[in-house]
XYZ file of C-alpha atoms in Angstrom:
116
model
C 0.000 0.000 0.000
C 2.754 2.167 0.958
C 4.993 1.739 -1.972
C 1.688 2.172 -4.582
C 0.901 5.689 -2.903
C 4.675 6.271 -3.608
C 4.644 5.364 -6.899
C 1.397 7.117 -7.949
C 2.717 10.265 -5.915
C 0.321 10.511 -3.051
C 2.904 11.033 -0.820
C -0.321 12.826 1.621
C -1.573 9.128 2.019
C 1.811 7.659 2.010
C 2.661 9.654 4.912
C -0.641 8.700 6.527
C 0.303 4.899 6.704
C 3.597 5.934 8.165
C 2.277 7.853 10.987
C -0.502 5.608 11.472
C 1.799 1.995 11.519
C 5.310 3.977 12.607
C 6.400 0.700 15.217
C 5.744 -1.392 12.144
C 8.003 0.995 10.029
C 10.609 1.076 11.822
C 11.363 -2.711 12.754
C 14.079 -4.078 10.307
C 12.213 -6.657 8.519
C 10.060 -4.264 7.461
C 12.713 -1.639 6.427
C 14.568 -4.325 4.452
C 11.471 -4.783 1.822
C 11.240 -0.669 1.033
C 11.955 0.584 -2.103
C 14.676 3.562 -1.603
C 11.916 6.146 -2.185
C 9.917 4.527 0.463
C 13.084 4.296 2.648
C 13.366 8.145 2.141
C 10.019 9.282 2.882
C 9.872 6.711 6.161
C 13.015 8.294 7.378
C 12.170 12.196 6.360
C 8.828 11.498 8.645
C 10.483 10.184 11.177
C 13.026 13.171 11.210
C 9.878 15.140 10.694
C 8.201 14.195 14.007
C 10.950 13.275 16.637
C 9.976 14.823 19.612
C 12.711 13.939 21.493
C 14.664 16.815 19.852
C 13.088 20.436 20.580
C 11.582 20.556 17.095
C 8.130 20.190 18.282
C 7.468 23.596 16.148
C 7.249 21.356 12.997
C 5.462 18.455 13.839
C 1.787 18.364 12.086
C -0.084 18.121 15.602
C 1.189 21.217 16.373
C 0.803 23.369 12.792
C -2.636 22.388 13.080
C -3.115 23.444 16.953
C -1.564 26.813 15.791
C -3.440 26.998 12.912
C -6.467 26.851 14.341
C -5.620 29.549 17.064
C -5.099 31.889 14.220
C -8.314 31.046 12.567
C -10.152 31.433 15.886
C -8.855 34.911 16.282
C -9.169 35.883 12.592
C -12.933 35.014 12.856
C -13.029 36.841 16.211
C -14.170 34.039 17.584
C -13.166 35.293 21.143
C -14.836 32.491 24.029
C -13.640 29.303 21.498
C -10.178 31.099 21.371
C -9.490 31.431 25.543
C -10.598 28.004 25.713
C -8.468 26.446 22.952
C -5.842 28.724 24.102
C -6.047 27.149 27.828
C -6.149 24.053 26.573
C -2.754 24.108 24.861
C -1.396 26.909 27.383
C 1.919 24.292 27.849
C 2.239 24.477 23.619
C 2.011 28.075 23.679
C 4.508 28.638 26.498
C 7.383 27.816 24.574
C 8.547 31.052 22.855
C 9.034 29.480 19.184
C 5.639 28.241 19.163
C 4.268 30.910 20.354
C 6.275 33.532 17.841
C 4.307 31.073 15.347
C 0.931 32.953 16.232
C -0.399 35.921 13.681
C -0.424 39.158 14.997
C -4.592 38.898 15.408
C -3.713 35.801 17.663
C -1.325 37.930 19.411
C -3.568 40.415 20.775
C -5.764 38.195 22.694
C -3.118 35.547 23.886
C -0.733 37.133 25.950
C 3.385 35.750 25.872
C 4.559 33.387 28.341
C 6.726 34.381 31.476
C 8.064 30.839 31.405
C 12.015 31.056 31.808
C 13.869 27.793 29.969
């Protein structure tokens, strides 16, 4: 499934099976049968989404949770953005993340005092 997604250039989808089956992906039996453009993808997406480094700033979770913050306030959608906002207040206390933020987003949701 993976390598006909690759070869018919969804890579969208192909990335989908990744994420969805990564601690099947990344035994070597598995890695052994992928094409090299399979191999590549599997290890950009990993690279992609390792939260053990501090790159949290580019993983899809949170582009969409910031994302959505800035289509809350661009709507002036006020109540849904303090709540969304509280919800993810440890997200948005990192300063990169929160630099992420348009300015609309910026008026309502104050920075973070947090010291690193």
């Amino acid at each position: 499934m993976l390598e006909t997604n690759i070869k018919n250039g969804d890579f969208v989808q192909a990335r989908r099976i990744i994420e969805l089956n990564m601690n099947q992906f990344t035994t070597p039996e598995i890695r052994k049968q992928l094409s090299m453009e399979a191999m590549t993808l599997l290890n950009m997406v990993i690279q992609f989404n390792d939260s053990s480094k501090d790159d949290a700033i580019y993983s899809r979770k949170t582009q969409h949770i910031i994302g959505y913050i800035n289509n809350l306030a661009r709507k002036g959608k006020l109540a849904s953005l303090k709540r969304y906002a509280l919800l993810h207040n440890d997200l948005l206390s990192n300063p990169q993340i929160y630099n992420l933020l348009d300015s609309n987003a910026k008026l309502f949701i104050a920075p973070s005092n947090k010291i690193d």
